[in-house]
Short mmCIF file of C-alpha atoms and ligand atoms in Angstrom, two decimals:
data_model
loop_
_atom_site.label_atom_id
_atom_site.label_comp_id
_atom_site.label_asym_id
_atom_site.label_seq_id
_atom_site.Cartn_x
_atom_site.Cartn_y
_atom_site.Cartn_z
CA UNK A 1 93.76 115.07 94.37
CA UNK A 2 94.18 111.87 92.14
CA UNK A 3 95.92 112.24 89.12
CA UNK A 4 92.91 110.41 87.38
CA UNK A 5 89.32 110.47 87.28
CA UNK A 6 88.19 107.59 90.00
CA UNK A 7 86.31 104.96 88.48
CA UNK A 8 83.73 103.09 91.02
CA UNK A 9 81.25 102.24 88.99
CA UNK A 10 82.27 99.53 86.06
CA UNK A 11 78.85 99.31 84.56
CA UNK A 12 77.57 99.86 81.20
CA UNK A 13 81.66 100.79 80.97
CA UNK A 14 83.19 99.90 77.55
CA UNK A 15 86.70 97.56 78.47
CA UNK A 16 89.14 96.25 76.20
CA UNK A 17 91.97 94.17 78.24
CA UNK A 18 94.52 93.02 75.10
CA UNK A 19 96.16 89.63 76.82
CA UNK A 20 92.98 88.40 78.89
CA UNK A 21 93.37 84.78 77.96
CA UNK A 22 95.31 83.76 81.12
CA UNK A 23 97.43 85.62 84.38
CA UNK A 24 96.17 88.83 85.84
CA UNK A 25 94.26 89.94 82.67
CA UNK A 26 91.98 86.95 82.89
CA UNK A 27 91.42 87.52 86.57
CA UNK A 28 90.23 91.19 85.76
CA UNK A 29 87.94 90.77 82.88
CA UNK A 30 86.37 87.98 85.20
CA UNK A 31 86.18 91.11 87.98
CA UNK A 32 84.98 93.46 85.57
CA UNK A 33 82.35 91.75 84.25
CA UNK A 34 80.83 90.94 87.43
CA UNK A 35 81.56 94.79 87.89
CA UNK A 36 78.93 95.29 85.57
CA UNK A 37 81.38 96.36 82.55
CA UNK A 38 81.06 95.41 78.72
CA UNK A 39 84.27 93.91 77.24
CA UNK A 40 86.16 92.34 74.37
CA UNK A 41 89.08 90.14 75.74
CA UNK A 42 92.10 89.74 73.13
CA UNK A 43 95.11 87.76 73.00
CA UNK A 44 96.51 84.87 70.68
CA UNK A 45 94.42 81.87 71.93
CA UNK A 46 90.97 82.11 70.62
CA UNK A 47 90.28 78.91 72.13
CA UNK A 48 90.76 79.89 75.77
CA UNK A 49 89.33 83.46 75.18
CA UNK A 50 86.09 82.10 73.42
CA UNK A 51 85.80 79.54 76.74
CA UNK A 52 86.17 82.73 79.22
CA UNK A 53 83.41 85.18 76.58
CA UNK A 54 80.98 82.73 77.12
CA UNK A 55 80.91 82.55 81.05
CA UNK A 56 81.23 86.14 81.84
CA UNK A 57 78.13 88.60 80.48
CA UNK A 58 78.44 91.06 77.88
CA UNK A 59 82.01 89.67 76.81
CA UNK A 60 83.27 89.47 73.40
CA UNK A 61 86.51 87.42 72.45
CA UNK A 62 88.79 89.06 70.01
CA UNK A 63 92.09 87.47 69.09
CA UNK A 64 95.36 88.45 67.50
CA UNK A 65 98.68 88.54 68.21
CA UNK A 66 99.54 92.40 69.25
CA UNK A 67 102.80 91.87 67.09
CA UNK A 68 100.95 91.59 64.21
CA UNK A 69 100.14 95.36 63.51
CA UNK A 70 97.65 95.32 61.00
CA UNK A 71 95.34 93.34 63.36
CA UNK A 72 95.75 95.41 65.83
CA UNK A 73 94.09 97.90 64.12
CA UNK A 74 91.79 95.68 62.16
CA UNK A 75 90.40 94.62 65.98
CA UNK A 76 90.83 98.43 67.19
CA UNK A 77 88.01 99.23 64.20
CA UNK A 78 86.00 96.85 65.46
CA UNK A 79 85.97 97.75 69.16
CA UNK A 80 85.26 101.81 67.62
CA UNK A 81 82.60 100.10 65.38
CA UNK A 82 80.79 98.02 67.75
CA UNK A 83 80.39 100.04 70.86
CA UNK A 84 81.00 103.64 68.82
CA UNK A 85 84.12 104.39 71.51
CA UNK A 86 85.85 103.06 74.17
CA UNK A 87 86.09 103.78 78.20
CA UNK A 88 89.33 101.86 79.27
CA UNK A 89 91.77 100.24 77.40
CA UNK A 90 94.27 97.78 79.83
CA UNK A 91 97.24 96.83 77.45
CA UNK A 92 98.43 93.70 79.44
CA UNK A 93 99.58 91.45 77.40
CA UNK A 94 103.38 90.53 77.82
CA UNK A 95 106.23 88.10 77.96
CA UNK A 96 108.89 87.07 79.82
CA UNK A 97 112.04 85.43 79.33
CA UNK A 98 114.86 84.96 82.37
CA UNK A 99 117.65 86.01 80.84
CA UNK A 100 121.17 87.21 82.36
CA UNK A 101 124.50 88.20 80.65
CA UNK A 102 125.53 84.87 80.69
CA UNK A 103 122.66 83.19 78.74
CA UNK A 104 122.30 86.51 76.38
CA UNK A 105 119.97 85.06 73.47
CA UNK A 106 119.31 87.82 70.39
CA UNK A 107 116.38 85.96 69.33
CA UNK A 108 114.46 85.86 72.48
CA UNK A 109 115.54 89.78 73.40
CA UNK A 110 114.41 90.85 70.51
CA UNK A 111 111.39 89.24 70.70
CA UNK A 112 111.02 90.43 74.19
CA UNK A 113 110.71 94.04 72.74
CA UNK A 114 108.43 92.72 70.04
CA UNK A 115 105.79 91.84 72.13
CA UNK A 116 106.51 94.39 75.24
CA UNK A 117 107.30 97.60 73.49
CA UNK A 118 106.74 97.41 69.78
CA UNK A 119 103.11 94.78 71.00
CA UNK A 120 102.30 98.33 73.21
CA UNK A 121 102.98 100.87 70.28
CA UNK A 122 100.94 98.78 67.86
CA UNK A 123 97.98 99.37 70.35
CA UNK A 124 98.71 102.81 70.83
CA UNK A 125 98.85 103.75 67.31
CA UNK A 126 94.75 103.14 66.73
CA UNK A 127 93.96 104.12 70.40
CA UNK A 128 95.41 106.99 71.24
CA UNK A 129 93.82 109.13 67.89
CA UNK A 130 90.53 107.54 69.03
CA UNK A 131 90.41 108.63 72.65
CA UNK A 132 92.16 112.05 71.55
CA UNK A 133 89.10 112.53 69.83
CA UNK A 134 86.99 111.37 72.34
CA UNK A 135 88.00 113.35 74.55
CA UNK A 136 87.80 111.20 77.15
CA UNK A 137 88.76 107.80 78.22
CA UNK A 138 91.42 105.87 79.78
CA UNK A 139 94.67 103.85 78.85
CA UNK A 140 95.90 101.59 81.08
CA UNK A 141 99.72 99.98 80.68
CA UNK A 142 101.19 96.88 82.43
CA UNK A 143 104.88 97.17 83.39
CA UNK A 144 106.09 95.83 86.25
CA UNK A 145 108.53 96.17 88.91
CA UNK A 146 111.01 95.37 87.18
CA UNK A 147 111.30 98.09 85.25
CA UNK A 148 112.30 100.06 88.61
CA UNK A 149 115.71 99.16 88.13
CA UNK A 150 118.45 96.69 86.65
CA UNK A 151 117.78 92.89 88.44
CA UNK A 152 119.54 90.07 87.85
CA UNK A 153 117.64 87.21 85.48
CA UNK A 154 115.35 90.49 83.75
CA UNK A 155 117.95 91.44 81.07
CA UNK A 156 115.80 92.71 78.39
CA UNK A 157 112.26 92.07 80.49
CA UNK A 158 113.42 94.80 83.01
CA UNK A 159 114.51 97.05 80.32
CA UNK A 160 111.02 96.61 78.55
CA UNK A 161 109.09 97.44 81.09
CA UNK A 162 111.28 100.36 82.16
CA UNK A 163 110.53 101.86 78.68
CA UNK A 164 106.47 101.71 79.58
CA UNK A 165 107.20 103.34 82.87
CA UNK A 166 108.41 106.01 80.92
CA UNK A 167 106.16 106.07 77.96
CA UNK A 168 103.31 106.29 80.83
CA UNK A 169 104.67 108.98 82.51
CA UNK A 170 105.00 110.95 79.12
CA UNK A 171 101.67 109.81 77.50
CA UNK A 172 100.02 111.34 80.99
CA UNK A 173 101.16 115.05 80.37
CA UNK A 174 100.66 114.65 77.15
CA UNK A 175 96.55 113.18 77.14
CA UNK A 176 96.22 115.41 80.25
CA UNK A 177 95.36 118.17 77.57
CA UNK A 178 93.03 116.30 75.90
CA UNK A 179 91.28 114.86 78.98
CA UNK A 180 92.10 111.11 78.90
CA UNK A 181 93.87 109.27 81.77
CA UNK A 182 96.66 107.23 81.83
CA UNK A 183 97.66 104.15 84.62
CA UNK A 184 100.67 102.51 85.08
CA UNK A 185 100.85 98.92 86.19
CA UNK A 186 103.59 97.65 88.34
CA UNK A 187 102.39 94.49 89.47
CA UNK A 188 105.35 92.57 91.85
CA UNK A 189 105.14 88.74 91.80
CA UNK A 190 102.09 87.35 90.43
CA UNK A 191 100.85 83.20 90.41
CA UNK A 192 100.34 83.23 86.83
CA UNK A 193 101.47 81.00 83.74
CA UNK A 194 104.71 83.95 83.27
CA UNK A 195 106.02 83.22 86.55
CA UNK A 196 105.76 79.37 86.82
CA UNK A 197 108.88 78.83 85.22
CA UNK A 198 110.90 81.00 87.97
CA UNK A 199 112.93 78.70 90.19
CA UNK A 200 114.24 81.16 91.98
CA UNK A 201 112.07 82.10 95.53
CA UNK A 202 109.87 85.19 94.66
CA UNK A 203 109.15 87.07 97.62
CA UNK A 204 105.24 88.22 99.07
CA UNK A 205 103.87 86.51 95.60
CA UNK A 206 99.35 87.27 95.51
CA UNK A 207 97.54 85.80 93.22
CA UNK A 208 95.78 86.74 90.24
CA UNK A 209 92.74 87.61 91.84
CA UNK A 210 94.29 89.88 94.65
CA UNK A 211 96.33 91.77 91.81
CA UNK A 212 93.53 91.75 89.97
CA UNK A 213 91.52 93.33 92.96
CA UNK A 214 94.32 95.82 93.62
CA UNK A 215 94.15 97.28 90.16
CA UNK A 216 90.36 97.37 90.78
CA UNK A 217 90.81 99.53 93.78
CA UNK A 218 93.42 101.92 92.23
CA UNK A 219 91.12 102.51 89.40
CA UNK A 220 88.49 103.79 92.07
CA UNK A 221 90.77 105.92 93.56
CA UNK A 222 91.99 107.63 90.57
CA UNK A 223 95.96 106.27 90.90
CA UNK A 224 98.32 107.05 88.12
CA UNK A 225 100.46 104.22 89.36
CA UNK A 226 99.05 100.79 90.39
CA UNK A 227 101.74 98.80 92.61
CA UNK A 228 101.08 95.82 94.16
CA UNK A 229 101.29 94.18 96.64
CA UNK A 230 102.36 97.77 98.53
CA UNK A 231 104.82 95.63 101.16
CA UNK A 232 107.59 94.63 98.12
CA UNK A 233 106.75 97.64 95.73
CA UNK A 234 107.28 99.93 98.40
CA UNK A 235 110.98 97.90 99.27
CA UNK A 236 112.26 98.32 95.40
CA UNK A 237 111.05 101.90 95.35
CA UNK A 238 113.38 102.51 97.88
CA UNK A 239 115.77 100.77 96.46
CA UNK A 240 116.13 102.73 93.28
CA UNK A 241 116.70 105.84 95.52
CA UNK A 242 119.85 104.69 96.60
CA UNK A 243 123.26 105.27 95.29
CA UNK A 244 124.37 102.39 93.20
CA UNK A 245 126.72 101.56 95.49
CA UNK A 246 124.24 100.73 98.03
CA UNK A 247 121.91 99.55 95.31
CA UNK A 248 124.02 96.99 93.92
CA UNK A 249 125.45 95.67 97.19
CA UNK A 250 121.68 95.34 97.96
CA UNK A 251 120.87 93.52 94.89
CA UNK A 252 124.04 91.51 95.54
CA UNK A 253 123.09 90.24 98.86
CA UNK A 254 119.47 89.68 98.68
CA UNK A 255 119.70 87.86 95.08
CA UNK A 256 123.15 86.17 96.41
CA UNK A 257 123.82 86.97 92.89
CA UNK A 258 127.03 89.05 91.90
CA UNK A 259 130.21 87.13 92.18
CA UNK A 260 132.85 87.34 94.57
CA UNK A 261 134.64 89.55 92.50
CA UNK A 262 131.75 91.55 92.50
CA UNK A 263 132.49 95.34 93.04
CA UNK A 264 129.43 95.81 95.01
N1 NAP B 1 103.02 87.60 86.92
C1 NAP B 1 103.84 88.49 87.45
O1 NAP B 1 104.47 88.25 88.49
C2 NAP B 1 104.03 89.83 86.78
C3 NAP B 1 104.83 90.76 87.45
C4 NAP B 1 105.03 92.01 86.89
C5 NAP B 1 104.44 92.30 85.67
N2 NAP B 1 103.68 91.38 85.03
C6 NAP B 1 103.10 91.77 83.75
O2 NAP B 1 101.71 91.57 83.81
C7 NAP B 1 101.22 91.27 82.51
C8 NAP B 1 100.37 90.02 82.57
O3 NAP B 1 101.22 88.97 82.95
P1 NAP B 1 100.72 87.59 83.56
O4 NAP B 1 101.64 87.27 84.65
O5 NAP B 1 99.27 87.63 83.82
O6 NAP B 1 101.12 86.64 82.37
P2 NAP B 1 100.36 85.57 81.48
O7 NAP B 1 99.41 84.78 82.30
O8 NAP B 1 101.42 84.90 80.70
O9 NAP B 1 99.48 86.50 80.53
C9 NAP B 1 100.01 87.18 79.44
C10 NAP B 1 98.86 87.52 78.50
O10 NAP B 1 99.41 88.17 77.36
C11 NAP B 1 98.97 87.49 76.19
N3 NAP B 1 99.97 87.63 75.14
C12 NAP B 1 101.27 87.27 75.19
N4 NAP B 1 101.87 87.51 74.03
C13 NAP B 1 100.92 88.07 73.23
C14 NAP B 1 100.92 88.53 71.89
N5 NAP B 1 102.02 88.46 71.12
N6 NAP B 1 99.78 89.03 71.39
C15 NAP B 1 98.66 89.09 72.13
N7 NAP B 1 98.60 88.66 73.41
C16 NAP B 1 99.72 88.15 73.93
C17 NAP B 1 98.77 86.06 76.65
O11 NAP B 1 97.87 85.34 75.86
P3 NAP B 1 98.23 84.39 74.61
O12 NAP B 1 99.36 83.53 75.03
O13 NAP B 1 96.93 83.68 74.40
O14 NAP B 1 98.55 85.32 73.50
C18 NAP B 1 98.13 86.29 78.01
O15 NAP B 1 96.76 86.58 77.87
C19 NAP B 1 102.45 91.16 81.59
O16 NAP B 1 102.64 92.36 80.89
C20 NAP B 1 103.58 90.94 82.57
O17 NAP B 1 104.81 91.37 82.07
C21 NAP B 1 103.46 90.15 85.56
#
């Protein structure tokens, strides 16, 4: 029994994807949209979001910087006003910094959580009254996995994206009782403009348009959790089950990060 209601059939469906200018978000509006869905694609760059509204049909761009939470809701209004509700919501849009003990930076921690926690509550705060009263509807959040457990270089990223994990998990029993779904994105490595800075080798990386597919499928099949690709999710989810003492020494040999005064 899926934990959502499947969704198969995209068209006519109202879709708002907030961070659709570039990465996996642009790769799903494009899917979408040939899907048959309606959308309005948000994110800072107007520029890049006008370019992708005009190729794809029944797309509107709608920029702002999720940060900013007045426009948030000034854009949430006009989603509600235009298309008098919303189907799926997909609250992608996040950033990354590498960042270990070592380098700590307050500035770019902080705005870490700006954009990855307090970006996601500024969204919430307009959409979550408006598909309470709906009654129906669907909100989709991008984590990653990351937020699984501590890694080395995702100080602060990891710890983000371990707070959606759990905000999804609560927000489901919560909008259970109201009949609204939730999703939980957990993408592994992705080609996209966030991960072109690693230099570090990142293991089974897909591209945008087979994450992209793999959220498409999990929507279909009703999944609460969307992990992908299944052959390294399904390696950290194991992971966190260990002790730490077999988690660390894990982490310690296949990062070759640790010290050799490491404990582990
Ligand atoms: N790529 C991966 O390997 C990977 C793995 C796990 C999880 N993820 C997660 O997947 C999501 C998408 O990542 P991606 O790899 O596709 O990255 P990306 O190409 O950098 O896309 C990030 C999107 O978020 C938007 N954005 C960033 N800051 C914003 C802000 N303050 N306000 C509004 N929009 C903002 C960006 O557009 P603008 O710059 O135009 O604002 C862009 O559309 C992120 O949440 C990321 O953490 C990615």
């Amino acid at each position: 029994m899926p934990l959502n209601t499947p969704i198969k059939d995209w068209s006519n469906k109202r879709v708002w994807i907030i961070g659709a200018s570039t990465g996996i978000g642009e790769a799903l509006a494009k899917q979408l949209s040939h899907a048959g869905a309606r959308l309005f694609i948000s994110a800072r760059s107007k520029d890049k979001l006008e370019l992708l509204a005009g190729a794809l049909n029944a797309t509107r761009a709608l920029p702002f910087d999720m940060t900013h939470e007045a426009a948030v809701a000034h854009a949430a209004e006009t989603v509600f006003a235009e298309w008098g509700g919303v189907d799926v919501v997909v609250v992608m849009a996040g950033t990354y910094v590498e960042m270990r003990a070592q380098n700590f930076d307050l500035a770019a921690a902080k705005h870490q959580v700006e954009v990855n926690i307090n970006g996601v509550l500024n969204v919430l705060a307009p959409v979550l009254p408006q598909l309470i009263k709906q009654g129906s509807g669907h909100i989709s959040l991008v984590s990653s996995v990351a937020g699984y457990s501590g890694l080395p270089n995702g100080m602060i990223y990891g710890a983000s994206k371990a707070a959606l994990i759990n905000m999804a998990e609560a927000l489901l029993v919560d909008l259970s009782e109201n009949n609204v779904d939730v999703s939980l994105v957990c993408p592994g490595f992705v080609e996209t403009p966030l991960t072109a800075k690693n230099e570090f080798p990142m293991p089974f990386i897909i591209t945008v348009e087979e994450a992209a597919k793999a959220m498409v499928d999990s929507f279909a099949r009703g999944d609460f959790e969307m992990h992908f690709p299944k052959k390294f999710t399904r390696i950290l989810k194991f992971l966190r089950l260990l002790p730490y003492t077999l988690y660390f020494a894990a982490v310690k040999k296949t990062t070759g990060m640790g010290g050799k005064n490491a404990r582990a």
